[in-house]
Every structure is written in structure tokens, then in C-alpha cells.
Amino acid sequence: MKKTFIALMCCSASICFASDTDVAPFREAIKAFGGNLKSKLEVAVKEGGSLKAIEICNTEAMPIAEEHSQKLGWKITRTSSKLRNSKNAPDAWETQVLQQFEKRKANGEDVTKLEHVETVQNSDGSKAIRYMKSIFISEGCLACHGEDLKPELAVKIKELYPDDKATGFKLGDLRGAFSITQPVK
Ligand code: HEC
């Protein structure tokens, strides 16, 4: 089953191969990275409310991703087609996978479980295993990504991210994805 959907989902932006990669280590890495982000966010909300937590997301989300990347020797990031921080912008391959996730969700797949893995060949001939896993909107996200932001939060977000596109989400929406690139040696 897994192999079937991977073969069907194979991209067209780069040379790629149907892959029977074991995704368990990627799932583990995302659990650790996502858990780390979530606990930082929860502590910040508890200590200083959502306003304070926005600052924590602003200053710590990137360094946390960097720390996990270094530890693993992989690149691990978050991306989205509706961005808050333009530094999280998807590349061509990620854009295509995000579109696939939206389609699969529309076709009734569970948004909490969408994932995709592929071995891609870079333009210099090197190969990498690339993996993405959906990030979805739960209750705790709505204060900062939902439809009705408190005015003081909306002001703070506009101040830090003048081009913010990451509001207006509803429960169960696809917010974006975790993305891992593992170089193949
Ligand atoms: C306290 C406000 C706040 C809450 C609550 C919050 N976020 Fe965010 N989110 C932010 C900020 C600020 C950024 C920009 C971080 C940066 O600069 O890297 C962000 C960025 C992101 C990104 C990276 C992509 C992008 O648009 O830059 C994702 C994905 C994301 N949030 C998902 C979630 C999810 C899922 C939840 C709920 C589990 C959540 N957020 C809860 C404030 C929040």
C-alpha cells in the first residue's frame, strides 16, 4: 500500500525514484522537533500569554529547527503555502508536495497523517531523500492563525510579519508541513 502511493505521487519537478525508504526515523525526528516547538510555545503562553508566545515563535522557531538539523545531519524545517515568515518559503519540490497534500485532504485522506517520501536527484548529480509530513490546525493554533485574532495579537503579528498570510485557518485545515532533506552519500 505504502509503495503504491509513493509511486503514484512521484514528482515531475526533479528526477525521482519510487522509494521504499523506511520513514520511521523521519517520523521520530519530527516528533522530537515538533514536541520541542510545542513545549516552548505552551510554556510561553502560560507565562506571558499569546503576545509573549509570538515573540518566542519569532526568535526561537528557527534556532530550534537549526539545532535539530545539526544534531541529525539532515535539514529539518517547517514550510507552508500560506506563510508567516518568508524564510520558511517552500522550494519547487515542497510546493508540489504541499499541493498534493491539499488534494489528498480534499479526497478524504486524514489531514493528521499525510506524508510523502522520495529520493530526488539534485542538479549537481547528488541525491537526497526528501520527506514531508503534514502540519494541521488544532485548537491551540487558532489564537495566532485563526479567523478572529485578538486586536493586540493581530497588531503584533503585522509588526513582525508585514506580509503575513498565515491567518484565517479553521480547525483541521492543512497549515503546512515539516520537511526533511537527508543527503545520500
Ligand atoms: C502565539 C502565537 C502562535 C501560536 C499559538 C501558533 N503559532 Fe504558528 N507561528 C507563529 C509565528 C510568530 C510564526 C513565525 C515563526 C518564525 O518567524 O519562524 C509561526 C509559524 C508557523 C509555521 C511556519 C510556517 C510559516 O508560515 O512561517 C507553522 C507551520 C506554524 N506556525 C504552525 C502552527 C501550528 C500547527 C500551531 C498550533 C499547534 C501554531 N502554529 C500555533 C505564531 C503562533
PDB file of C-alpha atoms and ligand atoms in Angstrom:
ATOM      1  CA  MET A   1       0.000   0.000   0.000  1.00  0.00           C
ATOM      2  CA  LYS A   2       2.709   2.435   1.047  1.00  0.00           C
ATOM      3  CA  LYS A   3       4.755   1.670  -2.051  1.00  0.00           C
ATOM      4  CA  THR A   4       1.740   2.175  -4.293  1.00  0.00           C
ATOM      5  CA  PHE A   5       1.000   5.699  -3.173  1.00  0.00           C
ATOM      6  CA  ILE A   6       4.662   6.683  -3.246  1.00  0.00           C
ATOM      7  CA  ALA A   7       4.924   5.540  -6.839  1.00  0.00           C
ATOM      8  CA  LEU A   8       1.744   7.420  -7.769  1.00  0.00           C
ATOM      9  CA  MET A   9       2.857  10.589  -6.010  1.00  0.00           C
ATOM     10  CA  CYS A  10       6.222  10.724  -7.711  1.00  0.00           C
ATOM     11  CA  CYS A  11       7.050  14.293  -8.647  1.00  0.00           C
ATOM     12  CA  SER A  12       7.768  15.824 -12.011  1.00  0.00           C
ATOM     13  CA  ALA A  13       9.935  18.796 -10.904  1.00  0.00           C
ATOM     14  CA  SER A  14      13.076  16.734 -10.486  1.00  0.00           C
ATOM     15  CA  ILE A  15      14.300  13.290 -11.384  1.00  0.00           C
ATOM     16  CA  CYS A  16      12.945  10.953  -8.775  1.00  0.00           C
ATOM     17  CA  PHE A  17      12.604   7.331  -7.884  1.00  0.00           C
ATOM     18  CA  ALA A  18       9.801   5.385  -6.270  1.00  0.00           C
ATOM     19  CA  SER A  19      11.182   4.753  -2.828  1.00  0.00           C
ATOM     20  CA  ASP A  20      10.739   2.084  -0.211  1.00  0.00           C
ATOM     21  CA  THR A  21      12.619   4.209   2.320  1.00  0.00           C
ATOM     22  CA  ASP A  22      11.922   3.411   5.956  1.00  0.00           C
ATOM     23  CA  VAL A  23      10.188   6.579   7.183  1.00  0.00           C
ATOM     24  CA  ALA A  24      10.302   5.648  10.892  1.00  0.00           C
ATOM     25  CA  PRO A  25      13.469   7.730  11.607  1.00  0.00           C
ATOM     26  CA  PHE A  26      11.872  10.749   9.888  1.00  0.00           C
ATOM     27  CA  ARG A  27       8.710  10.365  11.952  1.00  0.00           C
ATOM     28  CA  GLU A  28      10.834  10.187  15.108  1.00  0.00           C
ATOM     29  CA  ALA A  29      12.823  13.290  14.151  1.00  0.00           C
ATOM     30  CA  ILE A  30       9.632  15.251  13.521  1.00  0.00           C
ATOM     31  CA  LYS A  31       8.119  14.095  16.786  1.00  0.00           C
ATOM     32  CA  ALA A  32      11.183  15.427  18.620  1.00  0.00           C
ATOM     33  CA  PHE A  33      11.313  18.718  16.677  1.00  0.00           C
ATOM     34  CA  GLY A  34       7.535  19.301  16.822  1.00  0.00           C
ATOM     35  CA  GLY A  35       7.435  18.373  20.517  1.00  0.00           C
ATOM     36  CA  ASN A  36      10.238  20.791  21.279  1.00  0.00           C
ATOM     37  CA  LEU A  37       8.450  23.653  19.473  1.00  0.00           C
ATOM     38  CA  LYS A  38       5.132  22.823  21.115  1.00  0.00           C
ATOM     39  CA  SER A  39       6.517  22.734  24.654  1.00  0.00           C
ATOM     40  CA  LYS A  40       8.302  26.086  24.132  1.00  0.00           C
ATOM     41  CA  LEU A  41       5.044  27.553  22.857  1.00  0.00           C
ATOM     42  CA  GLU A  42       2.988  26.164  25.740  1.00  0.00           C
ATOM     43  CA  VAL A  43       5.407  27.461  28.379  1.00  0.00           C
ATOM     44  CA  ALA A  44       5.445  30.891  26.736  1.00  0.00           C
ATOM     45  CA  VAL A  45       1.625  31.055  26.575  1.00  0.00           C
ATOM     46  CA  LYS A  46       1.398  30.017  30.230  1.00  0.00           C
ATOM     47  CA  GLU A  47       3.977  32.552  31.361  1.00  0.00           C
ATOM     48  CA  GLY A  48       3.067  35.567  29.303  1.00  0.00           C
ATOM     49  CA  GLY A  49       0.008  34.782  27.166  1.00  0.00           C
ATOM     50  CA  SER A  50      -0.157  34.681  23.379  1.00  0.00           C
ATOM     51  CA  LEU A  51       1.537  38.059  22.935  1.00  0.00           C
ATOM     52  CA  LYS A  52       4.655  36.785  24.655  1.00  0.00           C
ATOM     53  CA  ALA A  53       4.420  33.493  22.768  1.00  0.00           C
ATOM     54  CA  ILE A  54       4.502  35.336  19.424  1.00  0.00           C
ATOM     55  CA  GLU A  55       7.900  36.706  20.357  1.00  0.00           C
ATOM     56  CA  ILE A  56       9.115  33.249  21.319  1.00  0.00           C
ATOM     57  CA  CYS A  57       7.964  31.871  17.938  1.00  0.00           C
ATOM     58  CA  ASN A  58       9.654  34.824  16.257  1.00  0.00           C
ATOM     59  CA  THR A  59      13.017  34.357  17.936  1.00  0.00           C
ATOM     60  CA  GLU A  60      13.166  30.633  18.696  1.00  0.00           C
ATOM     61  CA  ALA A  61      11.401  28.626  15.975  1.00  0.00           C
ATOM     62  CA  MET A  62      14.323  28.969  13.530  1.00  0.00           C
ATOM     63  CA  PRO A  63      17.123  28.233  16.044  1.00  0.00           C
ATOM     64  CA  ILE A  64      15.206  25.151  17.258  1.00  0.00           C
ATOM     65  CA  ALA A  65      14.980  23.880  13.657  1.00  0.00           C
ATOM     66  CA  GLU A  66      18.691  24.596  13.213  1.00  0.00           C
ATOM     67  CA  GLU A  67      19.569  22.756  16.413  1.00  0.00           C
ATOM     68  CA  HIS A  68      17.636  19.642  15.338  1.00  0.00           C
ATOM     69  CA  SER A  69      19.156  19.819  11.845  1.00  0.00           C
ATOM     70  CA  GLN A  70      22.688  19.919  13.216  1.00  0.00           C
ATOM     71  CA  LYS A  71      22.064  17.078  15.602  1.00  0.00           C
ATOM     72  CA  LEU A  72      20.747  14.846  12.800  1.00  0.00           C
ATOM     73  CA  GLY A  73      22.996  15.924   9.943  1.00  0.00           C
ATOM     74  CA  TRP A  74      19.791  16.485   7.922  1.00  0.00           C
ATOM     75  CA  LYS A  75      17.927  19.651   7.048  1.00  0.00           C
ATOM     76  CA  ILE A  76      14.681  19.831   9.016  1.00  0.00           C
ATOM     77  CA  THR A  77      12.314  22.768   8.542  1.00  0.00           C
ATOM     78  CA  ARG A  78       8.693  23.870   8.523  1.00  0.00           C
ATOM     79  CA  THR A  79       7.075  25.278   5.437  1.00  0.00           C
ATOM     80  CA  SER A  80       3.660  26.314   4.142  1.00  0.00           C
ATOM     81  CA  SER A  81       1.852  27.694   1.112  1.00  0.00           C
ATOM     82  CA  LYS A  82       0.405  30.422   3.397  1.00  0.00           C
ATOM     83  CA  LEU A  83       3.469  31.842   5.045  1.00  0.00           C
ATOM     84  CA  ARG A  84       4.028  33.954   8.075  1.00  0.00           C
ATOM     85  CA  ASN A  85       7.840  34.101   7.840  1.00  0.00           C
ATOM     86  CA  SER A  86       9.071  34.230   4.234  1.00  0.00           C
ATOM     87  CA  LYS A  87      12.264  32.456   5.356  1.00  0.00           C
ATOM     88  CA  ASN A  88      10.087  29.319   5.617  1.00  0.00           C
ATOM     89  CA  ALA A  89       9.141  29.531   1.917  1.00  0.00           C
ATOM     90  CA  PRO A  90       8.823  26.159   0.145  1.00  0.00           C
ATOM     91  CA  ASP A  91      11.108  25.245  -2.777  1.00  0.00           C
ATOM     92  CA  ALA A  92       9.681  23.800  -6.010  1.00  0.00           C
ATOM     93  CA  TRP A  93       9.614  20.225  -4.719  1.00  0.00           C
ATOM     94  CA  GLU A  94       7.985  21.250  -1.430  1.00  0.00           C
ATOM     95  CA  THR A  95       5.395  23.406  -3.229  1.00  0.00           C
ATOM     96  CA  GLN A  96       4.364  20.402  -5.259  1.00  0.00           C
ATOM     97  CA  VAL A  97       4.089  18.128  -2.221  1.00  0.00           C
ATOM     98  CA  LEU A  98       2.018  20.763  -0.361  1.00  0.00           C
ATOM     99  CA  GLN A  99      -0.358  20.818  -3.348  1.00  0.00           C
ATOM    100  CA  GLN A 100      -0.549  17.018  -3.293  1.00  0.00           C
ATOM    101  CA  PHE A 101      -1.389  17.145   0.431  1.00  0.00           C
ATOM    102  CA  GLU A 102      -4.243  19.607  -0.234  1.00  0.00           C
ATOM    103  CA  LYS A 103      -5.593  17.325  -2.974  1.00  0.00           C
ATOM    104  CA  ARG A 104      -5.319  14.208  -0.824  1.00  0.00           C
ATOM    105  CA  LYS A 105      -7.109  16.002   2.033  1.00  0.00           C
ATOM    106  CA  ALA A 106      -9.873  17.089  -0.376  1.00  0.00           C
ATOM    107  CA  ASN A 107     -10.154  13.439  -1.463  1.00  0.00           C
ATOM    108  CA  GLY A 108     -10.872  12.420   2.121  1.00  0.00           C
ATOM    109  CA  GLU A 109      -7.456  11.421   3.487  1.00  0.00           C
ATOM    110  CA  ASP A 110      -6.820  12.146   7.164  1.00  0.00           C
ATOM    111  CA  VAL A 111      -5.008  15.522   7.371  1.00  0.00           C
ATOM    112  CA  THR A 112      -3.132  14.430  10.510  1.00  0.00           C
ATOM    113  CA  LYS A 113      -1.428  11.564   8.686  1.00  0.00           C
ATOM    114  CA  LEU A 114      -0.321  12.917   5.312  1.00  0.00           C
ATOM    115  CA  GLU A 115       3.294  12.126   4.478  1.00  0.00           C
ATOM    116  CA  HIS A 116       5.411  11.727   1.386  1.00  0.00           C
ATOM    117  CA  VAL A 117       8.918  10.411   0.755  1.00  0.00           C
ATOM    118  CA  GLU A 118      11.021  10.451  -2.375  1.00  0.00           C
ATOM    119  CA  THR A 119      14.615  10.116  -3.476  1.00  0.00           C
ATOM    120  CA  VAL A 120      15.478  13.099  -5.662  1.00  0.00           C
ATOM    121  CA  GLN A 121      18.481  13.887  -7.802  1.00  0.00           C
ATOM    122  CA  ASN A 122      19.879  17.402  -7.486  1.00  0.00           C
ATOM    123  CA  SER A 123      21.165  19.368 -10.462  1.00  0.00           C
ATOM    124  CA  ASP A 124      24.784  18.564  -9.471  1.00  0.00           C
ATOM    125  CA  GLY A 125      24.034  14.829  -9.684  1.00  0.00           C
ATOM    126  CA  SER A 126      23.973  14.241  -5.915  1.00  0.00           C
ATOM    127  CA  LYS A 127      20.967  12.505  -4.410  1.00  0.00           C
ATOM    128  CA  ALA A 128      18.865  13.192  -1.353  1.00  0.00           C
ATOM    129  CA  ILE A 129      15.979  11.521   0.395  1.00  0.00           C
ATOM    130  CA  ARG A 130      13.252  14.065   0.969  1.00  0.00           C
ATOM    131  CA  TYR A 131      10.350  13.580   3.357  1.00  0.00           C
ATOM    132  CA  MET A 132       7.367  15.746   4.259  1.00  0.00           C
ATOM    133  CA  LYS A 133       4.682  15.368   6.935  1.00  0.00           C
ATOM    134  CA  SER A 134       1.520  17.466   7.261  1.00  0.00           C
ATOM    135  CA  ILE A 135       1.061  20.132   9.950  1.00  0.00           C
ATOM    136  CA  PHE A 136      -2.603  20.768  10.704  1.00  0.00           C
ATOM    137  CA  ILE A 137      -4.594  23.312  12.704  1.00  0.00           C
ATOM    138  CA  SER A 138      -5.690  22.291  16.203  1.00  0.00           C
ATOM    139  CA  GLU A 139      -7.407  24.372  18.904  1.00  0.00           C
ATOM    140  CA  GLY A 140      -4.139  25.808  20.254  1.00  0.00           C
ATOM    141  CA  CYS A 141      -3.188  27.323  16.893  1.00  0.00           C
ATOM    142  CA  LEU A 142      -6.286  29.478  16.386  1.00  0.00           C
ATOM    143  CA  ALA A 143      -5.208  32.373  18.634  1.00  0.00           C
ATOM    144  CA  CYS A 144      -2.414  33.193  16.166  1.00  0.00           C
ATOM    145  CA  HIS A 145      -3.504  31.520  12.895  1.00  0.00           C
ATOM    146  CA  GLY A 146      -7.319  31.542  13.138  1.00  0.00           C
ATOM    147  CA  GLU A 147     -10.052  33.793  11.758  1.00  0.00           C
ATOM    148  CA  ASP A 148     -10.644  36.057  14.766  1.00  0.00           C
ATOM    149  CA  LEU A 149      -7.364  37.280  16.174  1.00  0.00           C
ATOM    150  CA  LYS A 150      -7.427  39.493  19.245  1.00  0.00           C
ATOM    151  CA  PRO A 151      -6.562  43.032  18.092  1.00  0.00           C
ATOM    152  CA  GLU A 152      -3.336  43.229  20.115  1.00  0.00           C
ATOM    153  CA  LEU A 153      -2.128  39.927  18.625  1.00  0.00           C
ATOM    154  CA  ALA A 154      -3.048  40.985  15.102  1.00  0.00           C
ATOM    155  CA  VAL A 155      -1.085  44.221  15.593  1.00  0.00           C
ATOM    156  CA  LYS A 156       1.982  42.407  16.934  1.00  0.00           C
ATOM    157  CA  ILE A 157       1.940  39.885  14.076  1.00  0.00           C
ATOM    158  CA  LYS A 158       1.632  42.648  11.453  1.00  0.00           C
ATOM    159  CA  GLU A 159       4.511  44.474  13.093  1.00  0.00           C
ATOM    160  CA  LEU A 160       6.819  41.424  12.972  1.00  0.00           C
ATOM    161  CA  TYR A 161       5.499  39.990   9.685  1.00  0.00           C
ATOM    162  CA  PRO A 162       4.087  42.740   7.433  1.00  0.00           C
ATOM    163  CA  ASP A 163       3.391  40.189   4.654  1.00  0.00           C
ATOM    164  CA  ASP A 164       1.741  37.589   6.911  1.00  0.00           C
ATOM    165  CA  LYS A 165      -0.551  35.187   5.018  1.00  0.00           C
ATOM    166  CA  ALA A 166      -0.962  32.685   7.870  1.00  0.00           C
ATOM    167  CA  THR A 167      -4.330  33.686   9.359  1.00  0.00           C
ATOM    168  CA  GLY A 168      -7.904  32.665   8.534  1.00  0.00           C
ATOM    169  CA  PHE A 169      -7.318  28.971   9.219  1.00  0.00           C
ATOM    170  CA  LYS A 170     -10.042  26.722  10.664  1.00  0.00           C
ATOM    171  CA  LEU A 171      -9.765  23.595  12.805  1.00  0.00           C
ATOM    172  CA  GLY A 172      -8.483  20.673  10.748  1.00  0.00           C
ATOM    173  CA  ASP A 173      -7.031  22.834   7.956  1.00  0.00           C
ATOM    174  CA  LEU A 174      -3.664  21.950   6.477  1.00  0.00           C
ATOM    175  CA  ARG A 175      -1.332  24.596   7.916  1.00  0.00           C
ATOM    176  CA  GLY A 176       1.821  23.394   6.178  1.00  0.00           C
ATOM    177  CA  ALA A 177       4.361  20.624   6.580  1.00  0.00           C
ATOM    178  CA  PHE A 178       7.557  19.521   8.213  1.00  0.00           C
ATOM    179  CA  SER A 179      10.248  18.907   5.624  1.00  0.00           C
ATOM    180  CA  ILE A 180      13.382  16.784   5.920  1.00  0.00           C
ATOM    181  CA  THR A 181      16.258  16.511   3.449  1.00  0.00           C
ATOM    182  CA  GLN A 182      18.729  13.716   4.063  1.00  0.00           C
ATOM    183  CA  PRO A 183      21.769  13.745   1.771  1.00  0.00           C
ATOM    184  CA  VAL A 184      22.564  10.342   0.234  1.00  0.00           C
ATOM    185  CA  LYS A 185      26.265   9.606   0.436  1.00  0.00           C
TER     186      LYS A 185
HETATM  187  C1  HEC B   1       1.414  32.508  19.993  1.00  0.00           C
HETATM  188  C2  HEC B   1       1.130  32.564  18.594  1.00  0.00           C
HETATM  189  C3  HEC B   1       1.210  31.285  17.792  1.00  0.00           C
HETATM  190  C4  HEC B   1       0.573  30.097  18.047  1.00  0.00           C
HETATM  191  C5  HEC B   1      -0.357  29.772  19.204  1.00  0.00           C
HETATM  192  C6  HEC B   1       0.916  29.227  16.944  1.00  0.00           C
HETATM  193  N1  HEC B   1       1.754  29.862  16.072  1.00  0.00           N
HETATM  194 FE1  HEC B   1       2.496  29.091  14.338  1.00  0.00          FE
HETATM  195  N2  HEC B   1       3.610  30.752  14.065  1.00  0.00           N
HETATM  196  C7  HEC B   1       3.608  31.863  14.904  1.00  0.00           C
HETATM  197  C8  HEC B   1       4.674  32.754  14.499  1.00  0.00           C
HETATM  198  C9  HEC B   1       5.020  34.101  15.150  1.00  0.00           C
HETATM  199  C10 HEC B   1       5.317  32.151  13.399  1.00  0.00           C
HETATM  200  C11 HEC B   1       6.552  32.642  12.626  1.00  0.00           C
HETATM  201  C12 HEC B   1       7.776  31.920  13.168  1.00  0.00           C
HETATM  202  C13 HEC B   1       9.075  32.324  12.514  1.00  0.00           C
HETATM  203  O1  HEC B   1       9.335  33.526  12.405  1.00  0.00           O
HETATM  204  O2  HEC B   1       9.824  31.408  12.105  1.00  0.00           O
HETATM  205  C14 HEC B   1       4.629  30.883  13.161  1.00  0.00           C
HETATM  206  C15 HEC B   1       4.975  29.998  12.159  1.00  0.00           C
HETATM  207  C16 HEC B   1       4.375  28.796  11.944  1.00  0.00           C
HETATM  208  C17 HEC B   1       4.737  27.867  10.886  1.00  0.00           C
HETATM  209  C18 HEC B   1       5.883  28.011   9.892  1.00  0.00           C
HETATM  210  C19 HEC B   1       5.476  28.452   8.521  1.00  0.00           C
HETATM  211  C20 HEC B   1       5.281  29.949   8.377  1.00  0.00           C
HETATM  212  O3  HEC B   1       4.157  30.326   7.992  1.00  0.00           O
HETATM  213  O4  HEC B   1       6.222  30.734   8.618  1.00  0.00           O
HETATM  214  C21 HEC B   1       3.899  26.800  11.006  1.00  0.00           C
HETATM  215  C22 HEC B   1       3.872  25.576  10.101  1.00  0.00           C
HETATM  216  C23 HEC B   1       3.040  27.055  12.140  1.00  0.00           C
HETATM  217  N3  HEC B   1       3.343  28.284  12.682  1.00  0.00           N
HETATM  218  C24 HEC B   1       2.063  26.187  12.584  1.00  0.00           C
HETATM  219  C25 HEC B   1       1.398  26.331  13.804  1.00  0.00           C
HETATM  220  C26 HEC B   1       0.535  25.319  14.365  1.00  0.00           C
HETATM  221  C27 HEC B   1       0.191  23.999  13.703  1.00  0.00           C
HETATM  222  C28 HEC B   1       0.103  25.789  15.579  1.00  0.00           C
HETATM  223  C29 HEC B   1      -0.762  25.079  16.587  1.00  0.00           C
HETATM  224  C30 HEC B   1      -0.290  23.786  17.054  1.00  0.00           C
HETATM  225  C31 HEC B   1       0.692  27.113  15.751  1.00  0.00           C
HETATM  226  N4  HEC B   1       1.472  27.405  14.659  1.00  0.00           N
HETATM  227  C32 HEC B   1       0.464  27.932  16.836  1.00  0.00           C
HETATM  228  C33 HEC B   1       2.746  32.088  15.951  1.00  0.00           C
HETATM  229  C34 HEC B   1       1.960  31.117  16.556  1.00  0.00           C
END
